[in-house]
């Protein structure tokens, strides 16, 4: 299963008023694991950036003067996205801008809003945490995800944070893949594994890591909040 967590920064809030994308950041998830296959591009919007928007992301027209136009990177972006499921926070905003840019780039057949596989994490968060603040900073705090480096918004940084938020909201990151033996060395030390023999069959027993325990407690906290009966596992432990 391939998913792409996507975020953009723009010159302003409304593409219908001529505002443009100035940064795109994407993070790939394969079988609920972040990979190193990211997409990041600054873009020359060929128009002035609103002062309010610049205060959010810190990018100026001078910063982007030597960057490519969207039409110059559009095909590379579409190729990178492929048929992956998209994960976007407030998807209507980003997809509106992206579809407009694709129309202007003369490749309207690649409209992203027409995809059937788009997860809007803002809608998802509102369903899980009704009546609460569900912006990215609030979700990072709720799920104890370190966003201390987020002094300003940035598309790739925000996509990485959103990937962690999405995985936490939906059950945590899958740490092991049965058909990718090299992942073991990347994610857990050898001390977390031992073999046992049961009826002539070698089985690998994986000891939970501290991060596994932390994510488990986060899910139990969520169950305590959302269920009137609380988390069953905690009652069993007592």
mmCIF file of C-alpha atoms in Angstrom:
data_model
loop_
_atom_site.group_PDB
_atom_site.id
_atom_site.type_symbol
_atom_site.label_atom_id
_atom_site.label_comp_id
_atom_site.label_asym_id
_atom_site.label_seq_id
_atom_site.Cartn_x
_atom_site.Cartn_y
_atom_site.Cartn_z
ATOM 1 C CA UNK A 1 0.000 0.000 0.000
ATOM 2 C CA UNK A 2 1.522 3.291 -1.144
ATOM 3 C CA UNK A 3 0.360 6.604 0.320
ATOM 4 C CA UNK A 4 1.671 10.135 -0.144
ATOM 5 C CA UNK A 5 1.388 12.746 2.605
ATOM 6 C CA UNK A 6 1.260 16.105 0.827
ATOM 7 C CA UNK A 7 1.415 19.755 1.826
ATOM 8 C CA UNK A 8 1.773 23.070 0.013
ATOM 9 C CA UNK A 9 2.632 26.669 0.809
ATOM 10 C CA UNK A 10 1.062 29.453 -1.237
ATOM 11 C CA UNK A 11 1.152 33.175 -1.965
ATOM 12 C CA UNK A 12 -2.255 33.630 -0.324
ATOM 13 C CA UNK A 13 -5.446 31.890 0.685
ATOM 14 C CA UNK A 14 -7.515 31.760 -2.513
ATOM 15 C CA UNK A 15 -6.455 30.339 -5.866
ATOM 16 C CA UNK A 16 -9.595 31.847 -7.419
ATOM 17 C CA UNK A 17 -8.084 35.274 -6.736
ATOM 18 C CA UNK A 18 -4.929 34.363 -8.607
ATOM 19 C CA UNK A 19 -2.813 33.042 -5.738
ATOM 20 C CA UNK A 20 -0.211 30.409 -6.531
ATOM 21 C CA UNK A 21 1.736 27.535 -5.002
ATOM 22 C CA UNK A 22 5.279 28.367 -3.893
ATOM 23 C CA UNK A 23 6.304 25.101 -2.218
ATOM 24 C CA UNK A 24 5.296 21.445 -2.398
ATOM 25 C CA UNK A 25 6.376 18.781 0.076
ATOM 26 C CA UNK A 26 5.533 15.079 -0.082
ATOM 27 C CA UNK A 27 6.412 12.125 2.140
ATOM 28 C CA UNK A 28 5.917 8.552 0.979
ATOM 29 C CA UNK A 29 4.375 5.839 3.158
ATOM 30 C CA UNK A 30 4.618 2.216 2.054
ATOM 31 C CA UNK A 31 2.670 -0.250 4.150
ATOM 32 C CA UNK A 32 2.331 2.475 6.803
ATOM 33 C CA UNK A 33 6.056 3.088 7.020
ATOM 34 C CA UNK A 34 7.800 6.322 6.078
ATOM 35 C CA UNK A 35 10.390 5.899 3.357
ATOM 36 C CA UNK A 36 13.194 8.182 2.247
ATOM 37 C CA UNK A 37 11.456 8.781 -1.078
ATOM 38 C CA UNK A 38 10.290 12.369 -0.652
ATOM 39 C CA UNK A 39 9.377 15.123 -3.113
ATOM 40 C CA UNK A 40 10.236 18.731 -2.318
ATOM 41 C CA UNK A 41 10.177 21.718 -4.623
ATOM 42 C CA UNK A 42 10.168 25.495 -4.246
ATOM 43 C CA UNK A 43 8.288 27.268 -7.037
ATOM 44 C CA UNK A 44 8.434 30.735 -8.562
ATOM 45 C CA UNK A 45 4.812 31.971 -8.413
ATOM 46 C CA UNK A 46 5.376 34.830 -10.876
ATOM 47 C CA UNK A 47 3.307 37.112 -8.643
ATOM 48 C CA UNK A 48 3.649 38.925 -5.340
ATOM 49 C CA UNK A 49 3.316 37.007 -2.061
ATOM 50 C CA UNK A 50 0.786 38.402 0.402
ATOM 51 C CA UNK A 51 2.399 39.850 3.504
ATOM 52 C CA UNK A 52 0.206 37.721 5.791
ATOM 53 C CA UNK A 53 1.218 34.560 3.933
ATOM 54 C CA UNK A 54 4.901 35.475 4.122
ATOM 55 C CA UNK A 55 4.601 35.815 7.894
ATOM 56 C CA UNK A 56 3.363 32.203 8.001
ATOM 57 C CA UNK A 57 6.002 30.510 5.831
ATOM 58 C CA UNK A 58 8.782 33.107 5.698
ATOM 59 C CA UNK A 59 9.312 32.828 1.936
ATOM 60 C CA UNK A 60 9.778 35.985 -0.114
ATOM 61 C CA UNK A 61 9.686 36.672 -3.845
ATOM 62 C CA UNK A 62 13.466 37.140 -3.697
ATOM 63 C CA UNK A 63 13.837 33.640 -2.244
ATOM 64 C CA UNK A 64 11.911 32.168 -5.160
ATOM 65 C CA UNK A 65 13.189 34.288 -8.045
ATOM 66 C CA UNK A 66 15.501 31.546 -9.365
ATOM 67 C CA UNK A 67 13.101 28.639 -8.777
ATOM 68 C CA UNK A 68 11.217 26.849 -11.592
ATOM 69 C CA UNK A 69 7.616 27.626 -12.498
ATOM 70 C CA UNK A 70 4.964 25.048 -11.598
ATOM 71 C CA UNK A 71 4.540 23.997 -15.231
ATOM 72 C CA UNK A 72 8.211 23.014 -15.262
ATOM 73 C CA UNK A 73 7.812 20.524 -12.397
ATOM 74 C CA UNK A 74 4.186 19.436 -12.923
ATOM 75 C CA UNK A 75 4.938 16.220 -14.815
ATOM 76 C CA UNK A 76 7.613 15.217 -12.311
ATOM 77 C CA UNK A 77 5.115 15.727 -9.480
ATOM 78 C CA UNK A 78 2.392 13.689 -11.216
ATOM 79 C CA UNK A 79 4.878 10.913 -11.937
ATOM 80 C CA UNK A 80 5.975 10.893 -8.295
ATOM 81 C CA UNK A 81 2.403 10.732 -6.998
ATOM 82 C CA UNK A 82 1.452 7.911 -9.358
ATOM 83 C CA UNK A 83 -1.713 6.168 -8.191
ATOM 84 C CA UNK A 84 -0.901 6.519 -4.488
ATOM 85 C CA UNK A 85 -3.551 7.454 -1.970
ATOM 86 C CA UNK A 86 -3.131 11.092 -0.924
ATOM 87 C CA UNK A 87 -3.150 12.204 2.721
ATOM 88 C CA UNK A 88 -3.689 15.949 3.140
ATOM 89 C CA UNK A 89 -4.706 18.190 6.032
ATOM 90 C CA UNK A 90 -7.595 20.366 4.825
ATOM 91 C CA UNK A 91 -7.441 18.695 1.424
ATOM 92 C CA UNK A 92 -9.882 21.075 -0.257
ATOM 93 C CA UNK A 93 -7.372 23.913 0.108
ATOM 94 C CA UNK A 94 -4.341 22.118 -1.340
ATOM 95 C CA UNK A 95 -6.254 20.284 -4.072
ATOM 96 C CA UNK A 96 -7.900 23.512 -5.203
ATOM 97 C CA UNK A 97 -4.486 25.096 -5.707
ATOM 98 C CA UNK A 98 -2.952 22.001 -7.308
ATOM 99 C CA UNK A 99 -5.816 21.475 -9.754
ATOM 100 C CA UNK A 100 -5.688 25.134 -10.767
ATOM 101 C CA UNK A 101 -1.940 24.921 -11.372
ATOM 102 C CA UNK A 102 -2.385 21.731 -13.420
ATOM 103 C CA UNK A 103 -5.021 23.433 -15.576
ATOM 104 C CA UNK A 104 -2.686 26.370 -16.133
ATOM 105 C CA UNK A 105 0.061 23.903 -17.032
ATOM 106 C CA UNK A 106 -2.136 22.373 -19.760
ATOM 107 C CA UNK A 107 -2.387 18.955 -18.095
ATOM 108 C CA UNK A 108 -5.949 19.112 -16.722
ATOM 109 C CA UNK A 109 -6.378 15.340 -17.123
ATOM 110 C CA UNK A 110 -4.288 14.971 -13.961
ATOM 111 C CA UNK A 111 -6.774 16.789 -11.702
ATOM 112 C CA UNK A 112 -6.079 15.504 -8.191
ATOM 113 C CA UNK A 113 -9.453 16.358 -6.660
ATOM 114 C CA UNK A 114 -11.102 13.747 -8.892
ATOM 115 C CA UNK A 115 -9.173 10.947 -7.229
ATOM 116 C CA UNK A 116 -11.227 8.486 -5.224
ATOM 117 C CA UNK A 117 -8.390 7.900 -2.752
ATOM 118 C CA UNK A 118 -7.845 11.081 -0.763
ATOM 119 C CA UNK A 119 -7.786 11.156 3.046
ATOM 120 C CA UNK A 120 -8.442 14.547 4.611
ATOM 121 C CA UNK A 121 -6.823 14.346 8.034
ATOM 122 C CA UNK A 122 -8.673 17.472 9.180
ATOM 123 C CA UNK A 123 -12.016 15.712 8.644
ATOM 124 C CA UNK A 124 -10.599 12.575 10.252
ATOM 125 C CA UNK A 125 -9.351 14.525 13.281
ATOM 126 C CA UNK A 126 -12.713 16.254 13.706
ATOM 127 C CA UNK A 127 -14.404 12.858 13.746
ATOM 128 C CA UNK A 128 -11.992 11.498 16.351
ATOM 129 C CA UNK A 129 -11.744 14.698 18.424
ATOM 130 C CA UNK A 130 -15.032 16.585 17.977
ATOM 131 C CA UNK A 131 -15.160 20.074 19.429
ATOM 132 C CA UNK A 132 -11.379 20.295 19.854
ATOM 133 C CA UNK A 133 -8.649 22.217 18.033
ATOM 134 C CA UNK A 134 -7.448 20.055 15.160
ATOM 135 C CA UNK A 135 -4.807 22.112 13.404
ATOM 136 C CA UNK A 136 -1.410 20.494 12.903
ATOM 137 C CA UNK A 137 0.190 22.046 15.985
ATOM 138 C CA UNK A 138 -2.696 20.939 18.200
ATOM 139 C CA UNK A 139 -2.553 17.403 16.833
ATOM 140 C CA UNK A 140 1.207 17.221 17.328
ATOM 141 C CA UNK A 141 0.716 18.217 20.956
ATOM 142 C CA UNK A 142 -2.150 15.748 21.424
ATOM 143 C CA UNK A 143 -0.115 12.857 20.038
ATOM 144 C CA UNK A 144 3.183 13.993 21.635
ATOM 145 C CA UNK A 145 4.906 14.511 18.280
ATOM 146 C CA UNK A 146 7.885 16.859 18.450
ATOM 147 C CA UNK A 147 7.172 19.949 16.351
ATOM 148 C CA UNK A 148 9.673 22.217 18.099
ATOM 149 C CA UNK A 149 11.407 22.971 14.786
ATOM 150 C CA UNK A 150 8.199 24.395 13.307
ATOM 151 C CA UNK A 151 8.845 28.083 13.916
ATOM 152 C CA UNK A 152 7.482 28.717 10.400
ATOM 153 C CA UNK A 153 5.330 26.578 8.151
ATOM 154 C CA UNK A 154 7.187 24.564 5.528
ATOM 155 C CA UNK A 155 5.666 22.103 3.074
ATOM 156 C CA UNK A 156 8.115 19.235 3.585
ATOM 157 C CA UNK A 157 8.399 19.748 7.345
ATOM 158 C CA UNK A 158 4.622 19.873 7.691
ATOM 159 C CA UNK A 159 4.208 16.778 5.497
ATOM 160 C CA UNK A 160 6.605 14.885 7.756
ATOM 161 C CA UNK A 161 4.754 15.993 10.884
ATOM 162 C CA UNK A 162 1.411 15.149 9.300
ATOM 163 C CA UNK A 163 2.681 11.674 8.413
ATOM 164 C CA UNK A 164 3.457 11.070 12.101
ATOM 165 C CA UNK A 165 0.080 12.501 13.135
ATOM 166 C CA UNK A 166 -1.795 10.352 10.620
ATOM 167 C CA UNK A 167 -0.020 7.185 11.717
ATOM 168 C CA UNK A 168 -0.710 7.976 15.377
ATOM 169 C CA UNK A 169 -4.378 8.747 14.717
ATOM 170 C CA UNK A 170 -4.899 5.550 12.764
ATOM 171 C CA UNK A 171 -3.024 3.043 14.868
ATOM 172 C CA UNK A 172 0.692 3.765 14.703
ATOM 173 C CA UNK A 173 3.476 3.033 12.256
ATOM 174 C CA UNK A 174 4.002 -0.541 11.179
ATOM 175 C CA UNK A 175 7.549 -1.319 12.256
ATOM 176 C CA UNK A 176 8.079 -4.590 10.427
ATOM 177 C CA UNK A 177 7.489 -5.873 6.922
ATOM 178 C CA UNK A 178 7.660 -9.643 6.468
ATOM 179 C CA UNK A 179 9.112 -9.358 2.980
ATOM 180 C CA UNK A 180 11.723 -6.710 3.842
ATOM 181 C CA UNK A 181 14.316 -8.317 6.089
ATOM 182 C CA UNK A 182 16.612 -5.288 5.891
ATOM 183 C CA UNK A 183 13.989 -3.230 7.741
ATOM 184 C CA UNK A 184 14.795 -5.093 10.948
ATOM 185 C CA UNK A 185 18.228 -3.512 11.200
ATOM 186 C CA UNK A 186 16.861 -0.077 10.415
ATOM 187 C CA UNK A 187 14.110 -0.027 13.034
ATOM 188 C CA UNK A 188 15.000 -2.243 15.967
ATOM 189 C CA UNK A 189 18.157 -3.631 17.489
ATOM 190 C CA UNK A 190 19.014 -7.300 17.450
ATOM 191 C CA UNK A 191 18.329 -7.454 21.173
ATOM 192 C CA UNK A 192 14.628 -7.082 20.488
ATOM 193 C CA UNK A 193 14.506 -10.409 18.652
ATOM 194 C CA UNK A 194 14.865 -14.019 19.688
ATOM 195 C CA UNK A 195 14.008 -17.323 18.054
ATOM 196 C CA UNK A 196 11.953 -20.018 19.684
ATOM 197 C CA UNK A 197 11.222 -23.482 18.353
ATOM 198 C CA UNK A 198 7.687 -24.811 18.597
ATOM 199 C CA UNK A 199 6.966 -28.203 17.111
ATOM 200 C CA UNK A 200 9.950 -27.951 14.830
ATOM 201 C CA UNK A 201 9.054 -24.493 13.507
ATOM 202 C CA UNK A 202 11.355 -21.540 14.128
ATOM 203 C CA UNK A 203 9.363 -18.499 15.213
ATOM 204 C CA UNK A 204 10.728 -15.007 15.694
ATOM 205 C CA UNK A 205 9.451 -13.248 18.804
ATOM 206 C CA UNK A 206 9.722 -9.473 18.697
ATOM 207 C CA UNK A 207 10.036 -7.614 21.968
ATOM 208 C CA UNK A 208 8.210 -4.262 21.997
ATOM 209 C CA UNK A 209 10.391 -1.169 21.958
ATOM 210 C CA UNK A 210 9.915 1.904 24.144
ATOM 211 C CA UNK A 211 8.299 3.614 21.162
ATOM 212 C CA UNK A 212 5.861 0.694 20.814
ATOM 213 C CA UNK A 213 4.845 1.089 24.466
ATOM 214 C CA UNK A 214 4.477 4.852 23.980
ATOM 215 C CA UNK A 215 2.219 4.433 20.943
ATOM 216 C CA UNK A 216 0.203 1.786 22.761
ATOM 217 C CA UNK A 217 -0.406 4.170 25.664
ATOM 218 C CA UNK A 218 -1.431 6.895 23.213
ATOM 219 C CA UNK A 219 -4.059 4.593 21.733
ATOM 220 C CA UNK A 220 -5.328 3.660 25.191
ATOM 221 C CA UNK A 221 -5.589 7.362 26.062
ATOM 222 C CA UNK A 222 -7.628 7.861 22.908
ATOM 223 C CA UNK A 223 -9.934 4.962 23.800
ATOM 224 C CA UNK A 224 -10.395 6.374 27.296
ATOM 225 C CA UNK A 225 -11.484 9.702 25.806
ATOM 226 C CA UNK A 226 -13.775 8.327 23.113
ATOM 227 C CA UNK A 227 -15.396 5.388 24.927
ATOM 228 C CA UNK A 228 -17.650 5.628 27.935
ATOM 229 C CA UNK A 229 -16.316 2.253 29.088
ATOM 230 C CA UNK A 230 -12.688 3.258 28.684
ATOM 231 C CA UNK A 231 -9.895 1.057 27.388
ATOM 232 C CA UNK A 232 -10.538 -2.666 28.026
ATOM 233 C CA UNK A 233 -6.813 -3.406 28.150
ATOM 234 C CA UNK A 234 -6.324 -1.145 31.164
ATOM 235 C CA UNK A 235 -9.129 -2.864 33.020
ATOM 236 C CA UNK A 236 -7.555 -6.227 32.264
ATOM 237 C CA UNK A 237 -4.202 -4.987 33.578
ATOM 238 C CA UNK A 238 -5.807 -4.104 36.907
#
